[in-house]
Every structure is written in C-alpha cells, then in structure tokens.
XYZ file of C-alpha atoms in Angstrom:
568
model
C -14.550 -1.357 60.891
C -14.612 -4.576 62.991
C -11.562 -5.866 61.098
C -9.655 -2.718 61.645
C -10.543 -2.900 65.452
C -9.364 -6.453 65.659
C -6.161 -5.509 63.947
C -5.559 -2.562 66.288
C -6.399 -4.367 69.472
C -3.864 -7.106 68.557
C -1.234 -4.429 68.446
C -2.480 -2.333 71.362
C -4.802 0.631 71.296
C -6.931 2.822 73.572
C -10.349 1.766 74.682
C -11.924 4.881 73.145
C -10.579 4.334 69.636
C -11.579 0.689 69.688
C -15.164 1.464 70.826
C -15.425 4.054 68.027
C -14.417 1.507 65.445
C -16.634 -1.330 66.804
C -19.673 1.061 67.029
C -19.222 2.150 63.346
C -21.328 -0.518 61.633
C -23.960 1.868 60.181
C -24.402 5.572 59.567
C -26.731 5.993 62.546
C -24.601 3.674 64.771
C -21.367 5.715 63.969
C -23.000 9.002 64.958
C -24.634 7.532 68.146
C -21.415 5.995 69.209
C -19.520 9.255 68.853
C -22.201 11.162 70.785
C -22.336 8.613 73.656
C -18.531 8.564 73.934
C -18.984 12.366 74.249
C -15.437 13.361 73.466
C -15.210 14.089 69.674
C -11.983 13.466 67.956
C -10.680 13.752 64.437
C -10.912 10.000 64.075
C -14.559 10.133 65.057
C -15.303 12.929 62.692
C -13.514 11.004 59.944
C -15.607 7.908 60.633
C -18.804 9.948 60.348
C -17.689 11.599 57.046
C -16.671 8.164 55.760
C -20.043 6.634 56.458
C -21.885 9.727 55.088
C -20.317 9.005 51.716
C -22.907 6.219 51.292
C -26.097 8.294 51.361
C -24.517 11.347 49.928
C -23.102 9.308 46.982
C -26.470 7.903 46.302
C -27.982 11.386 46.093
C -25.103 12.649 44.003
C -25.828 10.200 41.216
C -29.309 11.673 40.824
C -27.921 15.129 40.379
C -25.014 14.521 37.967
C -27.070 15.064 34.853
C -29.407 18.013 34.389
C -31.116 19.983 31.640
C -30.568 23.590 30.900
C -32.877 25.787 28.797
C -31.378 28.248 26.392
C -33.125 31.603 25.696
C -32.547 34.248 23.088
C -33.691 37.873 23.813
C -34.397 40.148 20.780
C -36.170 43.428 20.203
C -39.017 43.939 17.892
C -41.419 46.834 16.825
C -45.117 46.184 17.478
C -47.904 48.067 15.777
C -51.454 48.279 17.031
C -54.556 50.236 15.974
C -55.297 53.461 17.818
C -58.811 53.208 19.220
C -58.783 56.977 20.089
C -58.521 58.162 16.503
C -61.205 59.797 14.434
C -64.631 58.068 13.875
C -66.381 58.528 10.522
C -69.851 57.349 11.559
C -72.558 59.622 10.337
C -70.472 61.301 7.641
C -72.153 60.376 4.340
C -68.978 61.124 2.353
C -67.124 58.356 4.262
C -69.684 55.580 4.583
C -67.764 53.059 2.489
C -66.772 51.234 5.641
C -70.331 50.261 6.490
C -70.933 47.218 4.199
C -67.724 45.500 5.390
C -68.610 46.325 8.964
C -72.115 44.782 8.654
C -70.578 41.554 7.408
C -67.977 41.049 10.144
C -70.441 42.298 12.787
C -72.907 39.540 11.961
C -70.069 36.989 11.831
C -68.941 38.037 15.274
C -72.465 37.752 16.733
C -72.446 34.107 15.543
C -68.818 33.340 16.388
C -68.133 30.039 18.259
C -68.699 30.190 22.027
C -64.950 29.651 22.653
C -64.158 32.881 20.597
C -66.913 34.998 22.276
C -65.575 34.004 25.720
C -61.877 33.992 24.738
C -59.283 36.852 24.551
C -59.115 36.914 20.801
C -61.793 37.646 18.199
C -62.518 35.653 15.022
C -59.481 37.066 13.244
C -57.032 36.910 16.140
C -57.331 40.461 17.287
C -56.913 41.195 20.971
C -60.056 41.900 23.009
C -59.902 44.401 25.850
C -61.827 43.384 29.046
C -63.910 45.882 30.955
C -61.720 47.395 33.682
C -64.727 47.549 35.999
C -64.751 43.688 36.132
C -61.605 44.028 38.368
C -63.368 46.061 41.090
C -62.673 43.353 43.738
C -59.037 42.933 42.676
C -56.463 44.844 44.794
C -54.185 47.137 42.791
C -50.448 47.468 43.365
C -48.454 50.609 44.084
C -48.645 51.634 40.355
C -52.341 51.115 39.941
C -52.065 47.787 38.138
C -54.616 45.109 38.674
C -53.776 41.551 37.688
C -56.304 39.531 35.679
C -57.226 36.466 37.827
C -56.179 33.283 36.039
C -58.729 31.049 37.862
C -62.439 31.355 38.825
C -62.799 34.557 36.677
C -64.511 35.133 33.337
C -63.797 38.616 31.918
C -66.431 40.592 30.255
C -65.066 42.226 26.995
C -65.634 45.765 25.965
C -66.115 44.927 22.273
C -66.815 41.845 20.140
C -63.916 43.143 17.993
C -60.374 43.106 19.178
C -57.562 45.543 18.557
C -55.452 44.617 15.459
C -51.831 44.049 16.355
C -48.899 43.278 14.059
C -45.184 42.655 14.425
C -45.447 40.580 17.588
C -42.161 38.470 17.651
C -41.830 34.754 18.123
C -41.360 33.771 21.719
C -42.518 35.380 24.893
C -43.266 39.106 24.580
C -44.940 41.622 26.944
C -45.936 45.150 26.002
C -48.543 47.776 26.987
C -51.529 48.923 24.854
C -53.550 52.151 25.315
C -57.247 51.981 24.419
C -60.523 53.568 25.024
C -64.138 52.302 25.079
C -67.647 53.408 26.144
C -69.026 51.703 29.219
C -72.752 51.786 30.066
C -73.969 51.960 33.581
C -77.712 50.989 33.458
C -79.848 51.651 36.528
C -83.505 51.966 35.521
C -85.945 49.794 33.532
C -89.588 50.463 32.788
C -92.385 48.791 30.895
C -95.535 50.548 29.609
C -98.316 49.686 27.213
C -97.952 51.102 23.692
C -99.913 48.832 21.386
C -102.920 46.491 21.047
C -104.789 45.250 17.971
C -104.694 47.972 15.309
C -103.390 50.493 17.894
C -99.959 51.976 18.585
C -99.110 54.885 20.915
C -95.688 56.471 20.495
C -94.129 57.030 24.031
C -92.688 60.199 22.577
C -89.259 59.978 24.361
C -87.074 59.238 21.196
C -87.269 61.278 18.079
C -85.194 63.484 15.772
C -86.195 66.391 17.952
C -85.686 64.767 21.361
C -85.804 64.805 24.213
C -83.752 61.754 23.485
C -82.275 62.491 20.074
C -82.088 59.842 17.421
C -81.560 59.662 13.659
C -85.128 58.363 13.209
C -88.492 58.688 14.699
C -90.401 55.820 16.316
C -93.266 54.238 14.328
C -95.434 51.223 14.721
C -92.809 49.266 12.685
C -89.902 50.161 14.920
C -88.448 47.059 16.682
C -85.995 48.828 18.904
C -84.229 52.162 18.894
C -81.736 54.307 20.919
C -81.788 58.005 21.899
C -79.212 60.184 23.532
C -79.702 63.170 25.949
C -76.679 65.117 26.939
C -74.007 67.682 25.959
C -73.348 68.552 22.319
C -69.634 68.583 21.652
C -70.263 70.991 18.675
C -70.124 73.801 21.228
C -66.564 72.771 22.199
C -64.862 72.563 18.773
C -64.395 74.672 15.628
C -64.286 71.690 13.281
C -67.203 69.343 13.924
C -66.112 67.044 11.095
C -63.124 65.775 13.020
C -64.986 63.281 15.260
C -62.351 62.474 17.938
C -62.400 63.590 21.569
C -58.618 64.105 21.408
C -59.163 66.827 18.826
C -60.773 69.002 21.464
C -58.773 71.844 23.045
C -56.590 71.255 26.064
C -58.851 73.456 28.172
C -61.653 70.891 27.683
C -59.575 68.315 29.701
C -59.930 70.313 32.872
C -63.667 71.095 32.349
C -66.558 69.653 34.199
C -69.453 68.107 32.275
C -72.553 66.329 33.294
C -72.937 62.708 32.111
C -75.281 62.008 29.292
C -78.182 59.561 29.285
C -78.799 56.769 26.836
C -82.308 55.313 26.339
C -82.776 51.920 24.711
C -86.426 51.030 23.873
C -87.531 47.564 22.847
C -90.911 47.399 20.977
C -90.847 43.606 20.277
C -93.149 42.767 23.121
C -96.712 41.853 22.516
C -98.189 45.059 24.039
C -95.531 46.915 26.045
C -92.427 48.903 25.298
C -89.480 48.142 27.582
C -87.315 51.140 28.291
C -83.746 50.910 29.760
C -81.793 53.953 30.915
C -77.991 53.917 30.931
C -75.251 56.523 31.638
C -72.405 56.181 29.183
C -68.842 56.946 30.334
C -65.630 57.018 28.177
C -62.977 54.836 29.831
C -59.285 55.206 29.044
C -57.359 52.036 29.905
C -53.752 50.784 29.734
C -53.508 47.036 29.378
C -50.476 44.762 29.794
C -50.383 42.222 26.946
C -48.506 38.929 27.120
C -47.900 36.897 23.923
C -46.433 33.398 23.815
C -45.229 31.334 20.949
C -43.121 28.253 21.479
C -41.652 28.128 17.924
C -41.987 30.064 14.584
C -44.402 27.559 13.255
C -46.578 27.233 16.357
C -49.760 29.303 16.941
C -49.253 32.513 18.857
C -51.496 33.161 21.984
C -51.989 36.622 23.410
C -54.017 37.906 26.172
C -54.425 40.856 28.684
C -52.759 39.980 31.962
C -53.083 43.248 33.891
C -54.898 46.607 33.566
C -54.926 50.034 35.049
C -56.452 53.422 34.361
C -54.495 55.259 31.681
C -51.966 57.839 33.025
C -52.005 59.772 29.697
C -53.940 63.034 29.364
C -57.519 62.571 28.178
C -60.889 64.251 28.158
C -63.346 63.915 31.092
C -65.025 60.532 31.279
C -68.453 62.166 30.948
C -67.624 63.227 27.337
C -68.128 60.255 25.023
C -68.215 59.893 21.284
C -71.991 60.093 21.482
C -71.665 63.796 22.297
C -70.897 64.240 18.519
C -74.361 64.592 16.900
C -73.327 62.919 13.717
C -71.712 60.008 15.446
C -74.830 59.204 17.347
C -76.984 59.724 14.254
C -74.857 57.139 12.488
C -75.051 54.775 15.548
C -78.817 55.032 15.900
C -79.528 54.632 12.188
C -76.956 52.081 11.047
C -76.556 49.757 13.995
C -80.285 48.484 13.845
C -79.686 47.762 10.154
C -76.370 45.961 10.642
C -78.073 42.568 10.835
C -80.834 41.182 8.630
C -84.219 40.647 10.302
C -85.855 37.718 8.516
C -88.725 35.603 9.723
C -89.243 37.908 12.690
C -85.788 37.087 14.047
C -83.543 39.863 15.301
C -79.928 38.585 15.715
C -78.802 41.727 17.693
C -81.599 41.619 20.231
C -81.164 37.806 20.698
C -77.467 38.409 21.317
C -78.287 40.829 24.099
C -80.468 38.095 25.674
C -78.216 35.099 25.316
C -74.828 36.011 23.774
C -73.200 32.574 24.086
C -76.029 30.439 22.459
C -75.852 30.629 18.641
C -78.923 28.397 18.282
C -80.873 30.889 20.290
C -79.560 33.908 18.386
C -80.336 32.351 15.035
C -83.778 30.803 15.612
C -85.638 32.712 18.298
C -88.411 35.032 16.968
C -89.623 38.319 18.548
C -91.535 37.841 21.763
C -94.725 39.050 20.000
C -94.431 36.194 17.480
C -93.969 33.349 19.958
C -96.784 31.074 21.094
C -98.188 32.475 23.252
C -97.000 36.086 22.680
C -94.869 37.480 25.518
C -93.308 40.817 26.536
C -89.732 41.864 25.974
C -87.243 39.236 27.181
C -84.831 42.110 28.185
C -86.874 42.222 31.348
C -85.302 38.870 32.372
C -81.676 39.843 32.280
C -79.773 41.952 34.758
C -79.077 45.592 34.063
C -75.291 44.931 34.474
C -75.350 42.250 31.761
C -77.466 44.357 29.488
C -75.121 47.353 29.823
C -71.942 45.206 29.242
C -73.510 43.479 26.188
C -74.934 46.577 24.521
C -71.738 48.462 25.326
C -69.653 45.748 23.448
C -71.847 46.259 20.352
C -71.661 50.037 20.483
C -67.843 49.863 20.864
C -67.629 47.488 17.945
C -69.629 49.977 15.840
C -67.393 52.827 16.852
C -64.220 50.906 16.178
C -65.492 49.603 12.891
C -66.203 53.268 11.794
C -62.531 54.205 12.010
C -60.335 54.615 8.967
C -59.718 51.242 7.224
C -60.720 49.472 10.441
C -62.556 46.657 8.820
C -59.532 45.898 6.600
C -57.252 45.805 9.589
C -59.737 43.710 11.623
C -60.080 40.913 9.076
C -56.441 39.724 9.082
C -54.651 42.625 7.480
C -53.103 43.979 10.590
C -49.643 43.753 8.969
C -50.681 46.650 6.707
C -51.071 49.032 9.665
C -48.823 52.090 8.921
C -45.678 52.115 11.111
C -45.243 55.228 13.188
C -42.297 56.707 14.954
C -41.452 54.702 18.042
C -43.490 55.863 21.070
C -40.804 55.454 23.807
C -42.100 57.964 26.381
C -45.548 59.011 27.627
C -45.023 62.405 26.077
C -44.345 61.037 22.624
C -47.360 58.739 22.966
C -49.533 61.649 23.928
C -48.346 63.642 20.974
C -49.267 60.893 18.653
C -52.708 60.582 20.201
C -53.238 64.256 19.805
C -52.240 64.082 16.187
C -54.918 61.393 15.635
C -52.368 58.816 14.518
C -54.138 55.695 13.101
C -51.716 53.376 14.885
C -49.001 53.266 17.427
C -45.532 51.697 17.214
C -43.611 50.598 20.273
C -40.568 48.587 21.082
C -40.852 45.192 22.949
C -38.421 42.554 24.069
C -38.991 38.927 23.048
C -37.602 35.911 24.812
C -37.292 32.842 22.504
C -36.876 29.530 24.235
C -34.247 27.357 22.599
C -33.343 23.713 22.707
C -32.703 21.998 26.078
C -29.129 20.988 26.682
C -27.815 18.321 29.021
C -25.128 19.411 31.473
C -22.886 17.497 33.920
C -22.284 18.727 37.376
C -18.555 18.215 38.099
C -18.879 18.486 41.911
C -21.636 15.807 42.031
C -19.725 13.660 39.607
C -16.548 13.849 41.745
C -18.580 13.046 44.935
C -20.209 10.099 43.259
C -16.818 8.679 42.016
C -15.311 9.218 45.502
C -18.199 7.399 47.145
C -18.032 4.627 44.614
C -14.197 4.220 45.008
C -14.391 4.052 48.839
C -16.628 1.000 48.755
C -14.209 -1.335 46.901
C -11.233 0.178 48.774
C -12.961 -0.645 52.076
C -13.579 -4.212 51.002
C -9.890 -4.511 49.874
C -8.617 -3.124 53.245
C -10.892 -5.513 55.112
C -9.552 -8.503 53.213
C -5.999 -7.413 53.823
C -6.671 -6.921 57.609
C -8.258 -10.398 57.811
C -5.093 -11.955 56.425
C -2.608 -10.112 58.783
C -4.770 -10.358 61.968
C -4.169 -13.543 63.919
C -6.678 -12.906 66.731
C -10.362 -13.578 66.395
C -12.976 -10.812 65.894
C -14.474 -9.405 69.063
C -17.914 -7.991 68.933
C -19.299 -5.935 71.740
C -17.899 -3.321 74.090
C -14.146 -3.573 74.796
C -14.724 -2.145 78.300
C -17.064 -5.092 79.147
C -14.406 -7.598 78.167
C -11.805 -5.702 80.092
C -13.919 -5.703 83.213
C -13.953 -9.507 83.191
C -10.301 -9.822 82.539
C -7.879 -10.203 85.443
C -5.112 -8.779 83.290
C -6.729 -5.280 83.137
C -6.705 -2.905 86.101
C -9.968 -0.966 85.466
C -11.631 1.073 88.171
C -14.679 -0.419 89.794
C -17.980 0.861 88.490
C -20.504 -1.756 89.422
C -23.142 -3.412 87.267
C -25.011 -0.193 86.841
C -22.579 1.025 84.158
C -23.158 -0.145 80.566
C -20.278 -0.727 78.235
C -20.090 2.725 76.565
C -20.349 4.497 79.899
C -17.344 2.606 81.181
C -15.571 3.226 77.851
C -16.141 6.893 78.207
C -14.499 6.800 81.654
C -11.493 4.863 80.449
C -11.226 6.033 76.826
C -7.458 6.811 77.146
C -6.639 3.350 78.723
C -4.359 1.334 76.428
C -5.192 -2.382 76.127
C -4.124 -5.219 73.916
C -5.701 -8.583 72.986
C -2.759 -10.933 72.939
C -0.389 -13.332 74.855
C -0.590 -12.993 78.577
C 1.703 -15.939 79.386
C 1.954 -19.778 79.145
C -0.297 -22.423 80.525
C 1.531 -24.253 83.368
C 2.739 -27.666 82.322
C 2.135 -27.223 78.641
C -0.101 -29.529 76.669
C 0.405 -33.134 75.841
C -0.609 -34.448 72.425
C -0.397 -37.798 70.597
C 2.698 -39.632 71.970
C 2.786 -37.575 75.155
C 4.918 -34.755 73.729
C 4.426 -31.563 75.688
C 3.811 -28.406 73.704
C 3.981 -24.825 74.899
C 0.441 -23.353 75.155
C -0.169 -19.643 75.645
C -2.999 -17.835 77.288
C -5.037 -15.484 74.963
C -6.722 -12.556 76.774
C -7.301 -8.841 76.917
C -4.916 -7.067 79.188
C -2.978 -3.884 79.795
C -0.806 -3.146 76.850
C 2.293 -3.372 79.173
C 1.322 -6.828 80.412
C 0.652 -8.491 77.094
C 2.723 -9.557 74.161
C 1.760 -9.921 70.536
C 0.245 -13.199 69.354
C 2.840 -15.850 68.234
C 1.692 -17.676 65.161
C 3.697 -20.767 66.087
C 1.903 -21.323 69.500
C -1.391 -22.713 70.535
C -3.596 -20.548 72.718
C -6.330 -21.064 75.278
C-alpha cells in the first residue's frame, strides 16, 4: 500500500486517499485508519475487504475438506414375547417346563456381575427395570420418564429378560409392553421357634391358611411363602386359563383390596424371620433402543425410557398370585429350583448379596456358621429385599409361560410372528386373545461409509486469497519501477504542514496527523518538482547543471518529477 501511495502522490492525489493507503499496513491498522478518518468511502471499504482476505483465507483452507456420513433407513418387523400371556404354573398336565426352568434359573443366579447389573440377561434377552426406580425423574407431557445415563443403577424386575427377535442392523427404536409383580415390603418380625430338639410352628403359613401355601411348615422347612388375598376363581368361569387378561371386562373397573405375601426364613439358629409384602401387578411400556454398527458387530439393546401402560388392564391389586394354582406352583416349585447341598441355599444367599457369586456359592445357613447366628435377611433393607424377591418371582412366572424356556435360551427367532400391531386397539385385541408374542414395525437407521466432500465456496475463497498475495507482490514491484520519488512513511498532513508549498489551515501542535488529515481529506497535493535551485549546481570542471527542488505542495503548484534532473 505504501508503494501505491508513493505512486499516487507523485501524480497528485487527495490527502484522505493517501492517508488511507499509508495506514493500511495490517488488518487492524487498516480498520483503525478508516475509523479515525471517520468518513467511509468505497476505497476504504475495499481496503478492509482486501486485508480481510488474509485471515478469512486462512480459515477457509481448514474448511475446504469435510466428511459426510451416509445413512440408510429401512423397515423391519420385530417380535417379542408377551409377558401378559397364560401361565402354566401349578397345572400338573403342563409341568414339562420346570426342569428347563430350574437349570436356567440357577445359571442366572450365578451369572457374571456385569450381566446381573446390565440390561441383558445371559442369553441376550432384554431386562425391564422397575418403573418405581424412576420416582425422582420428571415425566414429560406424555408420561415418559427417561432412564438416567449417569449416576444411576437400575433395579431389574426379573433376572430373565424378554426374548426379542428380528431387530435390524443399525440403530432401531421401538416400544415394548410388559407386566411384572412388584413387592412393597413394610414389616419384618423375628420370633423364637426352635431350640435343641424343639420346634414350634408359628402357624401363619399352611395349606389351610391364613397365609395359603402348597405345603405346611415343618422343622425341616428352610424358608416358605404364603399368600393372603382375593381368589380370582370367583371372577372367572375357566380357572385353568391363568391369565389376568382372560378375566371379564367388568373386572377392569372393579375395586379389589391388595393381597399380602408372607416370606418366612427358618435358617436362623433359633428364630424365624417373617417379612410382609404387598404385591402389585405393574403394567409398563418401555422404549427400547438397539444399536449395531455393522452386520458382524455385536448388537446392544437397552431400555431408554418408561411410562405406565396406556392399554386397558386389570386393577394393579389383582396379581397372578390370586390364581390358587399359580401360587401353589410358586410356593412348591421355587424353593426346589436350586439344589441345597452342604447347608448352602443359593436362592437365599442371592437375596442377601446378589452380586457376589462367591458368597452365593459358599455361604452356609446362619445356623451352620461358627458361631450360629440369626437370619441374615434382618441386615438388608426391606426395599432391597422386595426388589430381589420380586425379580425371582417374576422369573418363575415368565418361565412358566408356553415354551418360555426355549425362547429364553437363544431361540427367540422361533417366536411365532403375529399380525402387525400398528394401533393400541390392535395391540389390546392381541393381549385379550392371549397371543404368545407381539409383532410390530420399526425403522432402522444403518450408518454407511464416511465420504469426503469439498466445499466449493470455501475453495473459491481460498483460491482468491491465495491469488491476491502474489498479485499484490507483482503490483508492488511494478509500482517500484515506475515511481521516481522516494517512499514517504508517516502522515501526509504532517509533511504538508511543514511545507511552504501547501496552503493548509492552521491547527496548532495539538492536532495529530490523522486529525489534520480528516480536516483536509479532500485537499489535493503532489510530491514533485516545485522549481529550480537558483544558480544551478556546479560539478567537476565547473559546468552548471539545472537542479530542481523536490517537495510536497499543492497539486496546482507542482510538476511531475523529471528523470533527467537532479533534485534537492
């Protein structure tokens, strides 16, 4: 810009335009000069834009190349097991499910800690958390509560998950309807029942009640359960269909008192520990998110949000325990589902410390420790006890459904495909028909390969900025060749003030250069020939040469520089 100013001042120019050029040595200097001169012009705006090409071009090169992800969206039909279907527990004609259940039940009790605490069971089935664990989470306008992703460990309603098949590759989200029993335990007592060669039956649990069970309590009983509550046999004409959804529609609007479950532990040295819990049947809708980066990669699924089911269902106080045969099967078969060798009860140990496999496998009954102690169930909170016992009861009820153990152990692909449940009414109809599974449509987003893309605007801006730099150098070189006068650095108005060939208004020493330039920005000046030196100049043999005076003056009082003359 200084070269251009020198070239212009040699040919005559205004003070304002010269000051703009001389002040344009950096981006900041250019902007400050235009502001201080106050009057903006197209030339000043052009100088600012020209200088901004430097930082803008540097940023443009960083944004020329970018990556773009491709995605493919597809539809897929997903099948999952209906947890509201008929239960066959307690029906001797349909007890073939029990041996398989006992095997996978024991395996789940001893599963790795990561599996017990994770969203999937041993065979990759999806576990449903207790909805009550989200009591402190705010719901949205539709009743959904998001599962916290940090600082939260869900408690699962069953050690078994829900078998799901047909989940497509990629990212898929769909909703699952499920039900489970939740226990709310609020009272715990301990009373003496035995001593050496003596046993006194508390008399609360028996085949005749008051808490009904499939077996009576004896001195050999380790633990047992009894139920006190409504008998659903009074509400149905076919007691062999053990499903709450098989009850009449009138039952949905009825009012029923909650039942009471009594759990008694006789493994203490002298006392029996009794825990009283209220069972409630919960109906939950869960949002499921599955991710899979590629067809060969492992698929990860989990519950991301929950809400209370909006579909019709029976009152929460009616549970599957209100079916006499179901509870008979539960109270007789669940205690025998794990082997009790060397005075070790895997199920009871699980209730005490579910995440410690070494404890579950090796800790004997309290009465066989040294020294003998009372029931260790007295040392855990009633909330934890209810959640843990509830997860085992729900596992038993789900395992007693049709072909459930087959589906649970990796055969989910054999789930029968049903008609697509696209509306709440169609889903309710299938539930009422006791469908063994549900089929729904879900969208899957499959991430593709990343592609490199070039931004044409940023490329053009970079090329423009890169082209201006060599062009500026070329113009500067040309101006240096055609300009005869020397470069002048500083404020033109300051030089003009000291020149007797410029008629500037007086301003005193209190004005700096740019202030004076702003006052005289339209004044035209030229750095050139203002006349000859009187008498010339003698050189060598005394020959006199014509010598000119070189100064800044009004354009009308100066001539252009003559390359054949010498100047002072």
